[in-house]
GROMACS .gro file of C-alpha atoms in nm:
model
  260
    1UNK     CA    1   0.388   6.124   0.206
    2UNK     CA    2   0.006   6.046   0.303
    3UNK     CA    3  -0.169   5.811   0.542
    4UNK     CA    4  -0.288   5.692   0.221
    5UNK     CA    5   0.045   5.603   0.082
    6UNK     CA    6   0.221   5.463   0.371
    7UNK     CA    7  -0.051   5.209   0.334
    8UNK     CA    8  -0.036   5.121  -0.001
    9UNK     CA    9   0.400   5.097   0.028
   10UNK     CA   10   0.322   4.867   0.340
   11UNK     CA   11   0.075   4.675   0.144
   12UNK     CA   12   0.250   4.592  -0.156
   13UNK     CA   13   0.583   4.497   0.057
   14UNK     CA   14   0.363   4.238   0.220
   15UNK     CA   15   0.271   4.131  -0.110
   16UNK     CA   16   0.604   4.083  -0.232
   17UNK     CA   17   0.707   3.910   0.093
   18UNK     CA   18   0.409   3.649   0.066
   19UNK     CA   19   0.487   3.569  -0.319
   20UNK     CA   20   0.862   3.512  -0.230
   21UNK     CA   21   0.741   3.267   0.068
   22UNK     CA   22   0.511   3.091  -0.194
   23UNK     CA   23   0.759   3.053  -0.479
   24UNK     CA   24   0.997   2.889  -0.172
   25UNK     CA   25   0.743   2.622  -0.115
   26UNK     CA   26   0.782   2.243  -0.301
   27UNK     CA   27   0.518   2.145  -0.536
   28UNK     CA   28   0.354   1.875  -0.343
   29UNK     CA   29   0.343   1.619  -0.652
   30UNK     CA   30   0.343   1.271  -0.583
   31UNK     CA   31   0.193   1.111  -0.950
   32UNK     CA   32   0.028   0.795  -0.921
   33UNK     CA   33   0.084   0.624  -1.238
   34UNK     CA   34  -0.152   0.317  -1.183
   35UNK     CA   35  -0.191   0.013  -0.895
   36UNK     CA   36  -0.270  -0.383  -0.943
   37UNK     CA   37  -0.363  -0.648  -0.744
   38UNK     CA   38  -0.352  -1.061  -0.873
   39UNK     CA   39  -0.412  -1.389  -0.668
   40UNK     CA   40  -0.347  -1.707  -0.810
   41UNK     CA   41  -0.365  -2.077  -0.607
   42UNK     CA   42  -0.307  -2.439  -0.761
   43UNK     CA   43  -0.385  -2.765  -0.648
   44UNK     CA   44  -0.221  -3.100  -0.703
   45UNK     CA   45  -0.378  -3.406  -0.576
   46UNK     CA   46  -0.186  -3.723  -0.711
   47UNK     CA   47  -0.279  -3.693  -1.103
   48UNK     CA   48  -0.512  -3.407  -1.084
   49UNK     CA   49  -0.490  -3.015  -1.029
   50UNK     CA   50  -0.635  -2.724  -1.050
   51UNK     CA   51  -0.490  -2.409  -1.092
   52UNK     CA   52  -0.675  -2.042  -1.024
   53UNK     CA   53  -0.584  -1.703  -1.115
   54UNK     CA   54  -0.718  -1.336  -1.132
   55UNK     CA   55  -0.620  -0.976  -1.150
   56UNK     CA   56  -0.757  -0.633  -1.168
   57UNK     CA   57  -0.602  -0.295  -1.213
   58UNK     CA   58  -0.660   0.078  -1.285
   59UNK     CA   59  -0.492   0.379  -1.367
   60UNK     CA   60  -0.396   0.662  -1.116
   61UNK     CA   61  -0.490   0.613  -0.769
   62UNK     CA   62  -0.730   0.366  -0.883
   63UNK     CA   63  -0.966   0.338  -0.589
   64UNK     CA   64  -1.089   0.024  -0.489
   65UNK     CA   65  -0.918  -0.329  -0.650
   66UNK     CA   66  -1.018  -0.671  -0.560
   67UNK     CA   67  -0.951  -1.021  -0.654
   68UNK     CA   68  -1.006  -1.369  -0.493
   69UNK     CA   69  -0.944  -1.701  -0.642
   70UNK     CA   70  -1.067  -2.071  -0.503
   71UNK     CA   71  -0.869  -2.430  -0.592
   72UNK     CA   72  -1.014  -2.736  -0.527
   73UNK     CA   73  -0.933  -3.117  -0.602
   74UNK     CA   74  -1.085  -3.431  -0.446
   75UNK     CA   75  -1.016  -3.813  -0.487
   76UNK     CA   76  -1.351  -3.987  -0.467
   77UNK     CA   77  -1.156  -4.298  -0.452
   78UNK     CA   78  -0.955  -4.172  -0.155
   79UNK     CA   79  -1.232  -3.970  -0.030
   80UNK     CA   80  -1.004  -3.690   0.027
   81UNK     CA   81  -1.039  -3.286  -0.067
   82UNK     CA   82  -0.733  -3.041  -0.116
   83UNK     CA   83  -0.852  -2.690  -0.117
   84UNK     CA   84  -0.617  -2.379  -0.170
   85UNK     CA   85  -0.731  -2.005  -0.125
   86UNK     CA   86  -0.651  -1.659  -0.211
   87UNK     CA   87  -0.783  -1.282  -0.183
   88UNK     CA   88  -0.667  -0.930  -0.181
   89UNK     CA   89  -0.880  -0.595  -0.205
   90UNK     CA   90  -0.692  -0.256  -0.167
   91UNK     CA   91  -0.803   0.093  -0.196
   92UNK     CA   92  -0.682   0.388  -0.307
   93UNK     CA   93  -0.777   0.727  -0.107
   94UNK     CA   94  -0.556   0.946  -0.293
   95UNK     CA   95  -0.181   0.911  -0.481
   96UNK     CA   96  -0.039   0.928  -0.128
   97UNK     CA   97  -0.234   0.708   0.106
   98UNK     CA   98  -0.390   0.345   0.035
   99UNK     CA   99  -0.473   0.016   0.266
  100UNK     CA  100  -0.413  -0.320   0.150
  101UNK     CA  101  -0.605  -0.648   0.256
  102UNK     CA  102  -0.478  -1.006   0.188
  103UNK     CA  103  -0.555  -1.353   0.287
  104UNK     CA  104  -0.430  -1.711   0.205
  105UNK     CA  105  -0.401  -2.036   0.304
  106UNK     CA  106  -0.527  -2.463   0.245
  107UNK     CA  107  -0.707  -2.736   0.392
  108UNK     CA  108  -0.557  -3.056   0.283
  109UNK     CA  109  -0.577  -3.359   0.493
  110UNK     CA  110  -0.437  -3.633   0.231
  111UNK     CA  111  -0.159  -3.800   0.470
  112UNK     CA  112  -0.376  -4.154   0.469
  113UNK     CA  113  -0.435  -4.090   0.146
  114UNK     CA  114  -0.087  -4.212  -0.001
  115UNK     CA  115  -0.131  -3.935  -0.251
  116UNK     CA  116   0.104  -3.641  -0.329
  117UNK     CA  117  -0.047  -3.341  -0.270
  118UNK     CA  118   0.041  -3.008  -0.344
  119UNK     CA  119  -0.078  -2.642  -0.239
  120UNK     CA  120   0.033  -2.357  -0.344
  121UNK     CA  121  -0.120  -2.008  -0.279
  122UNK     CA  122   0.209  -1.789  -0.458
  123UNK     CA  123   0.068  -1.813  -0.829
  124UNK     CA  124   0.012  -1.472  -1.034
  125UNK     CA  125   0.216  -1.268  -0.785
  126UNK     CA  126   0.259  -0.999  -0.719
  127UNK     CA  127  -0.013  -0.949  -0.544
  128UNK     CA  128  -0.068  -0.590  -0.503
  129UNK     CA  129   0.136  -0.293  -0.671
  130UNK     CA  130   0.112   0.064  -0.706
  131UNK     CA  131   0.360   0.285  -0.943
  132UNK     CA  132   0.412   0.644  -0.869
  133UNK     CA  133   0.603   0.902  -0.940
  134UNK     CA  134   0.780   1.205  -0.660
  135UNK     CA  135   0.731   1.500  -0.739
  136UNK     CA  136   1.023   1.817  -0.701
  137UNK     CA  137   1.039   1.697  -0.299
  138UNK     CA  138   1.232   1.469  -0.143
  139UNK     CA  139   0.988   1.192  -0.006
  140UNK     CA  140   0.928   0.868   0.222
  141UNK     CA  141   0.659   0.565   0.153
  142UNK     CA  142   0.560   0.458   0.488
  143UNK     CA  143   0.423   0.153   0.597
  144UNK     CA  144   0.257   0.011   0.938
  145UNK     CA  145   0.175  -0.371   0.897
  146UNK     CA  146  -0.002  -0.606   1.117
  147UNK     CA  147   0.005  -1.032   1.035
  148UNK     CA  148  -0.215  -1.306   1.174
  149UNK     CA  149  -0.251  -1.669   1.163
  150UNK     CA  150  -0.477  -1.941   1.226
  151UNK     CA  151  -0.462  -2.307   1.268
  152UNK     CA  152  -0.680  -2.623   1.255
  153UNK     CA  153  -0.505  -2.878   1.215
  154UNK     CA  154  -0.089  -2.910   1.141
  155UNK     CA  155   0.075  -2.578   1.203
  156UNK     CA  156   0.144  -2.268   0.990
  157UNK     CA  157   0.450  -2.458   0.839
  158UNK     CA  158   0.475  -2.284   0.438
  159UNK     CA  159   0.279  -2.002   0.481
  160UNK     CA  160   0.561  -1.823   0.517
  161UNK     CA  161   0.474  -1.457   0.534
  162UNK     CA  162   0.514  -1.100   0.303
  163UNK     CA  163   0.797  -1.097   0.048
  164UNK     CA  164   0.857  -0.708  -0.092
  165UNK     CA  165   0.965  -0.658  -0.468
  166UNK     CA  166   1.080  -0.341  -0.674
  167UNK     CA  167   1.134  -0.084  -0.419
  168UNK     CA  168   0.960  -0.273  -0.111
  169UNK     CA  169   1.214  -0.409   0.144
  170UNK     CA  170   1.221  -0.815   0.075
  171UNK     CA  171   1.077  -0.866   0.402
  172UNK     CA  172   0.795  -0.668   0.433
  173UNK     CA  173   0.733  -0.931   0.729
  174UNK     CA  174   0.971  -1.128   0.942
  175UNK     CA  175   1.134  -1.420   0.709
  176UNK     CA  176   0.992  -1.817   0.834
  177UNK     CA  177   0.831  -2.043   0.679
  178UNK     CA  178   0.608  -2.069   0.989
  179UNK     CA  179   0.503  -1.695   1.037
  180UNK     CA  180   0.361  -1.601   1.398
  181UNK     CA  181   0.132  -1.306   1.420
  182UNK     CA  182   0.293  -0.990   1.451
  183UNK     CA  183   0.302  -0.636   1.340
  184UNK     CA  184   0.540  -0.357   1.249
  185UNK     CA  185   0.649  -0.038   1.073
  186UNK     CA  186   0.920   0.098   0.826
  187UNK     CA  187   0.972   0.343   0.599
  188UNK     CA  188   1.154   0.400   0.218
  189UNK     CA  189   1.353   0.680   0.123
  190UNK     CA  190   1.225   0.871  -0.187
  191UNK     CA  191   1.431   1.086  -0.416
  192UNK     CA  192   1.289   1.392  -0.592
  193UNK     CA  193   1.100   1.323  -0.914
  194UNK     CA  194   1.172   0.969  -0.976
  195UNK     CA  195   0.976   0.668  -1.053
  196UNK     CA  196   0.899   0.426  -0.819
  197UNK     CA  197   0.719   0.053  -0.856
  198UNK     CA  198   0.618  -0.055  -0.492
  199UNK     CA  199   0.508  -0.462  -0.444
  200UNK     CA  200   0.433  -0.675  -0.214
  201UNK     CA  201   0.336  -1.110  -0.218
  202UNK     CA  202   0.301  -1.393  -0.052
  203UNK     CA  203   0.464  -1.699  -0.108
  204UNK     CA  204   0.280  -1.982   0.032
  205UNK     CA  205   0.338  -2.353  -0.047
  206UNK     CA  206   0.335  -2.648   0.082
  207UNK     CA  207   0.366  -2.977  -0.056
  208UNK     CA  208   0.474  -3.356  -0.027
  209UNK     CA  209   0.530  -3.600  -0.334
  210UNK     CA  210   0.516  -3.911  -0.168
  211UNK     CA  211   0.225  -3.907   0.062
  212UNK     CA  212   0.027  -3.629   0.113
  213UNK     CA  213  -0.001  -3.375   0.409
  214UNK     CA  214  -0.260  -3.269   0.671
  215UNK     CA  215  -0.290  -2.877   0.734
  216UNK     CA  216  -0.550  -2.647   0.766
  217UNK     CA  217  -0.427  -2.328   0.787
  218UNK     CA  218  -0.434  -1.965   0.706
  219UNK     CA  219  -0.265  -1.610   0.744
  220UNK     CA  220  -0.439  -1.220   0.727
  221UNK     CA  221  -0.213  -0.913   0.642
  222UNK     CA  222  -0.310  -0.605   0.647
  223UNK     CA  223  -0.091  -0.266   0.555
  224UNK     CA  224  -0.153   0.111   0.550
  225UNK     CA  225   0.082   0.345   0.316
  226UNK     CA  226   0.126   0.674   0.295
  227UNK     CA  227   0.374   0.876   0.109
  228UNK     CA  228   0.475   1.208   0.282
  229UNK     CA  229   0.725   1.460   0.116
  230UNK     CA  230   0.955   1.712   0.288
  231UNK     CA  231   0.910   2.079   0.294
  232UNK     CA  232   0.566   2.124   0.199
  233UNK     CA  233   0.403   2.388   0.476
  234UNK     CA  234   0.254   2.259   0.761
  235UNK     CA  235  -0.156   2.358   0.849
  236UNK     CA  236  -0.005   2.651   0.993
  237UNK     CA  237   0.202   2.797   0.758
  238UNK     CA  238  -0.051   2.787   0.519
  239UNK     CA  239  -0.309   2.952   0.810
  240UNK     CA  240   0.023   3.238   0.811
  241UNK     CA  241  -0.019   3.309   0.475
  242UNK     CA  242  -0.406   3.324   0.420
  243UNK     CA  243  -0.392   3.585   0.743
  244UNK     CA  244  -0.128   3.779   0.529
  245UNK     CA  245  -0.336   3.753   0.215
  246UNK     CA  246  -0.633   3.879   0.452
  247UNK     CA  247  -0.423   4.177   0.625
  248UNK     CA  248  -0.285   4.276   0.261
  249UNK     CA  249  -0.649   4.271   0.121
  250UNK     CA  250  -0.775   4.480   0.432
  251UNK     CA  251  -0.523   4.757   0.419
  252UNK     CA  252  -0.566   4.808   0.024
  253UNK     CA  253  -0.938   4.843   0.103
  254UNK     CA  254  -0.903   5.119   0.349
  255UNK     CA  255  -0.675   5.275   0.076
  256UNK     CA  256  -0.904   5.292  -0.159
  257UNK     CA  257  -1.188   5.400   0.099
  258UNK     CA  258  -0.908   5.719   0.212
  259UNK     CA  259  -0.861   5.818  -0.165
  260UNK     CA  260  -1.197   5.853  -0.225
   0.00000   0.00000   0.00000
């Protein structure tokens, strides 16, 4: 046997050896089938409200989302305002990695008033949501999420923090009705090709029937996702098998260069 065919026998095993090692490796196929975000706040200040909502959405990974609603109600007679506020924007890099912004919160100061007052920041929830679906890998949607607060006047007595829904844990954030700032981390189990519906909201409300309140008050939260499946090659794996591809490439080359 030639120089010539060793070669080519040595070159086509390493081509059969790299096609085996590719058809071993997991599609890496996380689907995004479409995200949402919605606010909605209401005000009620004796006999009057006014009640605020909004939503956007997209399909896919769908980018960039944002939505923001403003309540307001005031008593000239009293010569008090109740205010209630909400707004989220999240984003979308790819089907596997996002952010998610969200603020709410009142300013009410109606106690003298001797009118009921109501705020309420948990209307048209939830407020952000992305649906996906895992591809032939088993998978995990991670999370790192970071709360603060603020205070004016009264405490942060009804904010009470980040509820999960579908396949988020309930409390994405501590359970209290008076949240502290804080942050944290977790992460979901994800079996192979399934659907998934991932939410989150907040639930703020405070409210007295009798007399009014006074609070000014407000939280932030803030959470990065990404969604990372198992066996799918690392940077250097896939470095291993380019370097084969090159090596298998080379030696062919010098056997056609030797045959001619």
């Amino acid at each position: 046997m030639s120089r010539a065919d060793v070669r080519g026998d040595v070159a086509m095993k390493r081509v059969i050896f790299l096609a085996a090692l590719l058809a071993s490796v997991p599609a890496f196929a996380i689907t995004a089938n479409g995200g949402a975000v919605s606010v909605g706040s209401n005000v009620i200040l004796g006999s009057v409200s006014d009640a605020q909502s909004y939503s956007d959405s997209g399909a896919g990974a769908p980018g960039l989302l944002g939505a923001a609603v403003y309540s307001t109600v005031t008593n000239p007679l009293a010569n008090v305002t109740a205010v209630s506020f909400a707004n989220v924007s999240a984003q979308w890099v790819s089907a596997t990695q996002g952010s998610v912004y969200l603020n709410w919160g009142w300013e009410a100061q109606t106690a003298a008033s001797g009118l009921g007052t109501q705020v309420e920041t948990n209307k048209n929830t939830p407020n952000w949501t992305y649906n996906f679906t895992t591809g032939a890998s088993a998978a995990s949607f991670n999370v790192k999420w970071t709360l603060s607060t603020f205070t004016e006047v009264g405490s942060t007595f009804g904010l009470q923090g980040i509820f999960g829904r579908g396949s988020m844990p309930y409390n994405v954030t501590p359970f209290t009705v008076s949240p502290v700032d804080g942050s944290g981390s977790f992460s979901v189990a994800l079996n192979p090709n399934t659907a998934y519906s991932f939410s989150i909201s907040n639930n703020g409300n405070l409210g007295n029937e009798q007399g009014g309140f006074d609070s000014v008050t407000g939280a932030s939260f803030g959470m990065d996702w990404t969604i990372t499946e198992s066996g799918v090659p690392e940077p250097a794996s896939w470095a291993m098998l380019l370097t084969g591809f090159g090596l298998v490439g080379a030696g062919m080359r010098r056997r056609r260069h030797v045959a001619a």
